GROMACS .gro file of C-alpha atoms in nm:
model
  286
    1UNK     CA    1   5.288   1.424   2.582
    2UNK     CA    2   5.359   1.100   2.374
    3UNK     CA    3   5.434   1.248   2.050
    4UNK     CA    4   5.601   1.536   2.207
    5UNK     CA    5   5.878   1.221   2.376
    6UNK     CA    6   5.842   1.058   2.007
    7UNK     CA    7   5.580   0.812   2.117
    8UNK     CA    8   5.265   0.734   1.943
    9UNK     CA    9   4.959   0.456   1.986
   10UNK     CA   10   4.810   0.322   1.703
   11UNK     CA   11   4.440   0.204   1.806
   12UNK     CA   12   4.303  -0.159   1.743
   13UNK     CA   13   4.126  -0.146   1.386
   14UNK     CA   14   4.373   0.156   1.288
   15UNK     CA   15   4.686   0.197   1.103
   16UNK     CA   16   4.882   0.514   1.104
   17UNK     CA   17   5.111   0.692   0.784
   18UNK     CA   18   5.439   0.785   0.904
   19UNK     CA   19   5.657   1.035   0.705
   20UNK     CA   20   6.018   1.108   0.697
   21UNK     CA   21   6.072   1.471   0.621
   22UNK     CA   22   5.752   1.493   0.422
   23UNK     CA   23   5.821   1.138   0.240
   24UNK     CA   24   5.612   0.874   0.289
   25UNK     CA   25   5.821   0.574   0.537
   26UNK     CA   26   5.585   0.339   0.661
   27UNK     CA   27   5.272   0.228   0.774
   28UNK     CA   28   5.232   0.172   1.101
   29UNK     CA   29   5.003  -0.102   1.264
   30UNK     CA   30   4.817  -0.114   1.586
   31UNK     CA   31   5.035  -0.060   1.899
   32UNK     CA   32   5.282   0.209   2.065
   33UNK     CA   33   5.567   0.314   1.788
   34UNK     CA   34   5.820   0.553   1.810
   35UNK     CA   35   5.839   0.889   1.626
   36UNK     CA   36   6.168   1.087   1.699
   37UNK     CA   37   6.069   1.389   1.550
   38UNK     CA   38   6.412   1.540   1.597
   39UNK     CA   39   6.516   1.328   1.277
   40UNK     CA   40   6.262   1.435   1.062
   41UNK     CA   41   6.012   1.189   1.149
   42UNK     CA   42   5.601   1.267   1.184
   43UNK     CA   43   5.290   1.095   1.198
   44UNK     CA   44   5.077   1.203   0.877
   45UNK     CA   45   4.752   1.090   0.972
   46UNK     CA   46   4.539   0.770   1.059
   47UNK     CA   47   4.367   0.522   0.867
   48UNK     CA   48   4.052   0.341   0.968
   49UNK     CA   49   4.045  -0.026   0.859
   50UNK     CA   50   3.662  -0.083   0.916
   51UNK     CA   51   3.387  -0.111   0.725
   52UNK     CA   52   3.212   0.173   0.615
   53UNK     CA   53   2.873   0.208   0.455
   54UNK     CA   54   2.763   0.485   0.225
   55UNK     CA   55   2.402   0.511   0.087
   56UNK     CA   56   2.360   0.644  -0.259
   57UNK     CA   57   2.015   0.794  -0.400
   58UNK     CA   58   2.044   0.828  -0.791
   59UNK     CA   59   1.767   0.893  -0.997
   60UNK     CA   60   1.735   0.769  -1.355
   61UNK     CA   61   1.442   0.686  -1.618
   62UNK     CA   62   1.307   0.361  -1.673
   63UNK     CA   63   1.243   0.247  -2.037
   64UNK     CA   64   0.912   0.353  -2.017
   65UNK     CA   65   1.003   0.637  -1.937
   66UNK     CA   66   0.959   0.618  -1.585
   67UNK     CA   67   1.173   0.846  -1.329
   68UNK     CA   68   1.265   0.633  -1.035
   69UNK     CA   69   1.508   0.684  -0.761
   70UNK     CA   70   1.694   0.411  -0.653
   71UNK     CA   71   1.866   0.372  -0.326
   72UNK     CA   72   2.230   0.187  -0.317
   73UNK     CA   73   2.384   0.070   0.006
   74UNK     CA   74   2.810   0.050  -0.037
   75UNK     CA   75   3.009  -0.133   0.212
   76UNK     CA   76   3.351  -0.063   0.166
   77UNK     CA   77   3.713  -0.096   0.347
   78UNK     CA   78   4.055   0.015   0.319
   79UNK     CA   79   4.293  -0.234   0.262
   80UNK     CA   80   4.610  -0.295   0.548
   81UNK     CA   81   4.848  -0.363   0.263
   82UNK     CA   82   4.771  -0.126   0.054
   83UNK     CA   83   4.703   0.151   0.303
   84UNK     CA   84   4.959   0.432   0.157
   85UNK     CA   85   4.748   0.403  -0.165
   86UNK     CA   86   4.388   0.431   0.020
   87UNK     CA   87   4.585   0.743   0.276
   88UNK     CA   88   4.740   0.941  -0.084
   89UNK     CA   89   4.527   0.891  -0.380
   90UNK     CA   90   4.218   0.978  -0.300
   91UNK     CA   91   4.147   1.300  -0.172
   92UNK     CA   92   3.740   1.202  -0.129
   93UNK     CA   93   3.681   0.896  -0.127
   94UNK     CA   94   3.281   0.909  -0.055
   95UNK     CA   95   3.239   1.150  -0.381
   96UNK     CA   96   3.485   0.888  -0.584
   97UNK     CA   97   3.194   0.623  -0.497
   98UNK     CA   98   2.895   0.778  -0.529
   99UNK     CA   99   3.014   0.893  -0.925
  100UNK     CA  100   3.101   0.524  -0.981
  101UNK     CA  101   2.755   0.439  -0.837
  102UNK     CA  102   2.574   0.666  -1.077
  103UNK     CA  103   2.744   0.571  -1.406
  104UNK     CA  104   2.671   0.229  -1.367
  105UNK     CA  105   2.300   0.311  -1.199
  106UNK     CA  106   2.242   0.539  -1.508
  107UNK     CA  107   2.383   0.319  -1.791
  108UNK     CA  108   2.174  -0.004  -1.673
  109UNK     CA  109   1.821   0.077  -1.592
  110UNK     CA  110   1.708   0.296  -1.853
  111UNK     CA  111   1.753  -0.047  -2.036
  112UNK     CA  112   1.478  -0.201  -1.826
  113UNK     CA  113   1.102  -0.166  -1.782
  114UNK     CA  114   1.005  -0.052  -1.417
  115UNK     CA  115   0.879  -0.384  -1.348
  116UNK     CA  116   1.220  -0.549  -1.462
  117UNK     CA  117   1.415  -0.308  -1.233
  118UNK     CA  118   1.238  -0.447  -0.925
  119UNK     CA  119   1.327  -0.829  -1.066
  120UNK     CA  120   1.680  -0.778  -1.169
  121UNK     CA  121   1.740  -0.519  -0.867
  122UNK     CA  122   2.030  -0.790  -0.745
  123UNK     CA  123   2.185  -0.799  -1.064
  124UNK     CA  124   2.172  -0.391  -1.114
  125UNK     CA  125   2.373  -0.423  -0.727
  126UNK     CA  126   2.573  -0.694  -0.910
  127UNK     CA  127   2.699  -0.504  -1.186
  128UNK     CA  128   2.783  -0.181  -0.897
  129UNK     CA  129   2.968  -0.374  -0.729
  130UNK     CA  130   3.168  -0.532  -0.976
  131UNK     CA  131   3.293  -0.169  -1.158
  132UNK     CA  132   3.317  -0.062  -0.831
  133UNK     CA  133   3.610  -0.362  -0.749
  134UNK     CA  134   3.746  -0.257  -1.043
  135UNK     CA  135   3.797   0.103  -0.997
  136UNK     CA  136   3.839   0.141  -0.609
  137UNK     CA  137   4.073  -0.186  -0.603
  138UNK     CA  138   4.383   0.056  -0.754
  139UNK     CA  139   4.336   0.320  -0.466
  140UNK     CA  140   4.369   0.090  -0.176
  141UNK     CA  141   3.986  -0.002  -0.105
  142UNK     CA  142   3.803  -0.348  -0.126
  143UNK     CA  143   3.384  -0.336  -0.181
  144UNK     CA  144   3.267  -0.576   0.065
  145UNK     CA  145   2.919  -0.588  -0.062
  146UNK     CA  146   2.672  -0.382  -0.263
  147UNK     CA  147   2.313  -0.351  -0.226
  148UNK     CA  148   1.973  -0.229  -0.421
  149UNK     CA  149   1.803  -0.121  -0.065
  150UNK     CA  150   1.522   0.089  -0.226
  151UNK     CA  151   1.368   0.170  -0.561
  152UNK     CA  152   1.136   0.441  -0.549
  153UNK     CA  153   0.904   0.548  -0.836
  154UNK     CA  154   0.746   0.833  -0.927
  155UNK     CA  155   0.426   0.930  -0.607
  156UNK     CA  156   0.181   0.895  -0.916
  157UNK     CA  157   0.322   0.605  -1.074
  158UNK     CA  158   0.338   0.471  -0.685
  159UNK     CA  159  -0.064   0.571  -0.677
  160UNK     CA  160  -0.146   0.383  -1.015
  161UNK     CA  161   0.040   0.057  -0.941
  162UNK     CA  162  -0.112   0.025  -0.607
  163UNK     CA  163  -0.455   0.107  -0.784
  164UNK     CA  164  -0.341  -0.150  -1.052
  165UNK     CA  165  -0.299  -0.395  -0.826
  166UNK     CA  166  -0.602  -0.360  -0.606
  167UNK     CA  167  -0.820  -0.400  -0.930
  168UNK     CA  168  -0.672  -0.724  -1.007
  169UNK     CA  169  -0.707  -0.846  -0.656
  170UNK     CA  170  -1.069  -0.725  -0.624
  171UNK     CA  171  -1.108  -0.890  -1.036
  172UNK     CA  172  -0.971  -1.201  -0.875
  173UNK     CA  173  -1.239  -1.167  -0.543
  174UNK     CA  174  -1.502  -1.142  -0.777
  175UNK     CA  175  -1.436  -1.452  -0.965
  176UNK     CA  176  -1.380  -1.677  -0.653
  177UNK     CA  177  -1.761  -1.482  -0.523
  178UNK     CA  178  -1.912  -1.576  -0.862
  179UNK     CA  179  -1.740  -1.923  -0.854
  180UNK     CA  180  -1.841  -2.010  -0.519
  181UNK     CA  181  -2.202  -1.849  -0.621
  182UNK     CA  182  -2.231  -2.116  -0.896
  183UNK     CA  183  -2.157  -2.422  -0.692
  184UNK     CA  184  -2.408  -2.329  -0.402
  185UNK     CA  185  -2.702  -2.275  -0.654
  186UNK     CA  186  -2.559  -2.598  -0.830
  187UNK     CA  187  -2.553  -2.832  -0.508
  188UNK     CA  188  -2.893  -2.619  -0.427
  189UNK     CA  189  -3.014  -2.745  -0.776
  190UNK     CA  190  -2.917  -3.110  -0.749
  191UNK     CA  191  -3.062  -3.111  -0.376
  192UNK     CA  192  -3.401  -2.999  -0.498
  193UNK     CA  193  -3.368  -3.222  -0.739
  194UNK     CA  194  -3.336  -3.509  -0.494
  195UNK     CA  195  -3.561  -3.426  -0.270
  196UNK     CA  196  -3.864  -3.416  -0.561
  197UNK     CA  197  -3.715  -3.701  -0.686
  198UNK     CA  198  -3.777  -3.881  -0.297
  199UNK     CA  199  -4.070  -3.723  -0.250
  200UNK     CA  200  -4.197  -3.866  -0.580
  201UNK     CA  201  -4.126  -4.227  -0.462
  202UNK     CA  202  -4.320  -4.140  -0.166
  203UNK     CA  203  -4.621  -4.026  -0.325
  204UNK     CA  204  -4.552  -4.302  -0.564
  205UNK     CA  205  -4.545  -4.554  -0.237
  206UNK     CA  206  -4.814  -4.425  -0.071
  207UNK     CA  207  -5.072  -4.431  -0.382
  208UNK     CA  208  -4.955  -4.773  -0.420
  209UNK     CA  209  -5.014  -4.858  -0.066
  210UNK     CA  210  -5.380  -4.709  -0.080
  211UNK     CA  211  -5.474  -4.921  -0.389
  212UNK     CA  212  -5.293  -5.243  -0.265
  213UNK     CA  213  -5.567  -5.141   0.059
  214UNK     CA  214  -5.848  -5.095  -0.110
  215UNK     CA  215  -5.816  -5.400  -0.340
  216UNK     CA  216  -5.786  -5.592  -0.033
  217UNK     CA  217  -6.059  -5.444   0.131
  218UNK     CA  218  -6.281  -5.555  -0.190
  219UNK     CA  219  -6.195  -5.883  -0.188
  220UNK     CA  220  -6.240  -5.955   0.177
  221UNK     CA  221  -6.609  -5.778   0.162
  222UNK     CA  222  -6.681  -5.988  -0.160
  223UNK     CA  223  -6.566  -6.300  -0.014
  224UNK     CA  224  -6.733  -6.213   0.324
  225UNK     CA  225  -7.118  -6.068   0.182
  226UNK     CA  226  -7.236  -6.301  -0.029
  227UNK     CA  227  -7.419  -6.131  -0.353
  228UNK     CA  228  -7.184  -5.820  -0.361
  229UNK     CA  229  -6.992  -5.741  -0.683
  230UNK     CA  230  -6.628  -5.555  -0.679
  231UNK     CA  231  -6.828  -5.187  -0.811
  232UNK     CA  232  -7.055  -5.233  -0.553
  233UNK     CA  233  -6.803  -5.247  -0.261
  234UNK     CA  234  -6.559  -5.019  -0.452
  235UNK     CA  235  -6.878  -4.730  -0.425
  236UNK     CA  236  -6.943  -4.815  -0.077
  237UNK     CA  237  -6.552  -4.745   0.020
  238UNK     CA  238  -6.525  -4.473  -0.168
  239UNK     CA  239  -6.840  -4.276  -0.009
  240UNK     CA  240  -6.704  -4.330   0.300
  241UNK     CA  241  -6.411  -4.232   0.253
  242UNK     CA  242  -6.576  -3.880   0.098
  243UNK     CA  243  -6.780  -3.840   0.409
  244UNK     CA  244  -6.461  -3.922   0.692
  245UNK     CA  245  -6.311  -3.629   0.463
  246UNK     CA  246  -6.572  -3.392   0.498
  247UNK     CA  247  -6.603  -3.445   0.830
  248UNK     CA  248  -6.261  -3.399   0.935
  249UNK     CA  249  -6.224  -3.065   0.705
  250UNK     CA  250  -6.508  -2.914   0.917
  251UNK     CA  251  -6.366  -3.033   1.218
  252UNK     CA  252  -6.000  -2.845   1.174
  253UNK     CA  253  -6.024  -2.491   1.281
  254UNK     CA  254  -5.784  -2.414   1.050
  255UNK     CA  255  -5.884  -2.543   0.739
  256UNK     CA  256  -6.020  -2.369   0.495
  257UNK     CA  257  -6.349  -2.379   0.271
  258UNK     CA  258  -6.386  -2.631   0.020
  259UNK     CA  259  -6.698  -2.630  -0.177
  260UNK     CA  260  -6.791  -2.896  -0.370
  261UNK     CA  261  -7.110  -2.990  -0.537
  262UNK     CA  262  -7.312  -3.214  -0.299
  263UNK     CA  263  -7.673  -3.433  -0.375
  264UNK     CA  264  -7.694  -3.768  -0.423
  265UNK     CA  265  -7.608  -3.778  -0.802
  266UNK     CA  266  -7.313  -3.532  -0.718
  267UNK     CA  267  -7.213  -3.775  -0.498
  268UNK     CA  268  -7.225  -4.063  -0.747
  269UNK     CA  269  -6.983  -3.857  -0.979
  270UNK     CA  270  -6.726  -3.802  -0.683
  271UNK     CA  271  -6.723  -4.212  -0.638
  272UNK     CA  272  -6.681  -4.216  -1.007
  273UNK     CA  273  -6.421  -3.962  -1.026
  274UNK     CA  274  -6.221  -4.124  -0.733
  275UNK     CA  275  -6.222  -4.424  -0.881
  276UNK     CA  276  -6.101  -4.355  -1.183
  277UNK     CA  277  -5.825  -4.127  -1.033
  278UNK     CA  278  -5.722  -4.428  -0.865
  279UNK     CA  279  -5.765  -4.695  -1.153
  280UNK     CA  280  -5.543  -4.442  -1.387
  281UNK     CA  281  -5.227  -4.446  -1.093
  282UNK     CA  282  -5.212  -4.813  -1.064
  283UNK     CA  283  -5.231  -4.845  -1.462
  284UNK     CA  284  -4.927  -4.539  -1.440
  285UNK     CA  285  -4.763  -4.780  -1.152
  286UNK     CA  286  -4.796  -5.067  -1.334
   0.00000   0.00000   0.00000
């Protein structure tokens, strides 16, 4: 009904072509415009001024030889002022793009290894964008932005990476196992180590202990019993000592048998024996 009284409505965001007699007039901008067709005058078509986005899959080869399809993400826009040029020139514009997107795709990463694509990815998007500027910048169109959304190897050279990678992390687990291993059987080591070493001082301790005792004990029975000499008393201790031993080895229900010769000479060379033993630790303490 509007066009038909030579009335049109551009919407918000929009701009609309207007022809006189199949000449290009004017662009029109958002709001209500008159079109008397009567004198020749039409409305060509619209123009959206928003941003678009078209995603690009190219594949290409790596320098090793790798086949990898990469995924690019254009945003793109026509431009108000130059919105005859974006409307006329360009019959596709989406097709215009996507060739653009390969040759640069194409001509930059068979120059890299895989790995290098996935580092310089930004400056692959980089170097898009900026032939892009060049190229679509003469038809009307600004690139807002350009970006390396996905790179996508081969399934099997997916599989081996992955497989790659795992081995070095499970290389890596093993170390830290082993390395951790080492330091408990070291701090294992040095706290064996410290315990003999204590219990050695206690042994050492105690032996002392027993001969500081019985050299007491000597000298208070030689002092006390007139007549006595230091063997003498020495024996007598001694044989006692055997005998509290013997007695308290058959009086544990849980010890077990100890033989030993026994007679009164045998006993004579167990006093001897002790005493010796003991004579040969304070000589090692000393």
């Amino acid at each position: 009904m509007g066009q038909s009284l030579g009335c049109i409505q551009v919407e918000q965001s929009n701009v609309a072509v207007k022809e006189h007699f199949g000449k290009f007039d004017d662009v029109l901008q958002p709001g209500c415009h008159c079109l008397p067709w009567c004198l020749g005058y039409r409305l060509a078509g619209q123009l959206s001024l928003r941003v678009n986005q078209l995603d690009v899959r190219c594949e290409t080869k790596t320098k090793d030889n790798v086949f990898v399809t990469v995924v690019a993400s254009i945003q793109y826009r026509a431009l108000s002022e130059k919105a005859a040029d974006a409307f006329y020139k360009l019959s596709n514009t989406k097709q215009q793009i996507q060739a653009y997107v390969f040759d640069v795709i194409r001509a930059s990463v068979p120059k890299l290894q895989l790995d290098d694509v996935f580092v310089q990815k930004n400056d692959i998007a980089k170097g898009v964008e900026e032939e892009l500027e060049k190229a679509m910048s003469g038809y009307g169109f600004e690139i807002v932005q350009t970006l390396i959304v996905d790179i996508e190897p081969d399934q099997h050279v997916k599989r081996s990476m992955n497989e790659i990678n795992a081995a070095a992390r499970m290389r890596v687990a093993a170390n830290e196992k082993a390395e951790g291993e080492k330091i408990l059987q070291i701090k294992r080591a040095e706290g064996e180590a410290e315990s003999k070493y204590l219990s050695g001082l206690g042994i050492a301790r105690q032996r002392q202990a027993i001969v500081d005792g019985l050299r007491d004990s000597v000298l208070a029975f030689s002092e006390n019993v007139p007549g006595t000499s230091a063997k003498e008393v020495m024996d007598m201790v001694l044989l006692t000592q055997y005998f509290d031993t013997m007695k308290d080895i058959g009086a544990s229900s849980k010890s077990n048998a100890v033989f030993l010769p026994h007679g009164p000479g045998a006993v004579k060379d167990i006093a001897s024996q002790i005493r010796e033993g003991l004579l040969q630790a304070e000589s090692v303490q000393a």
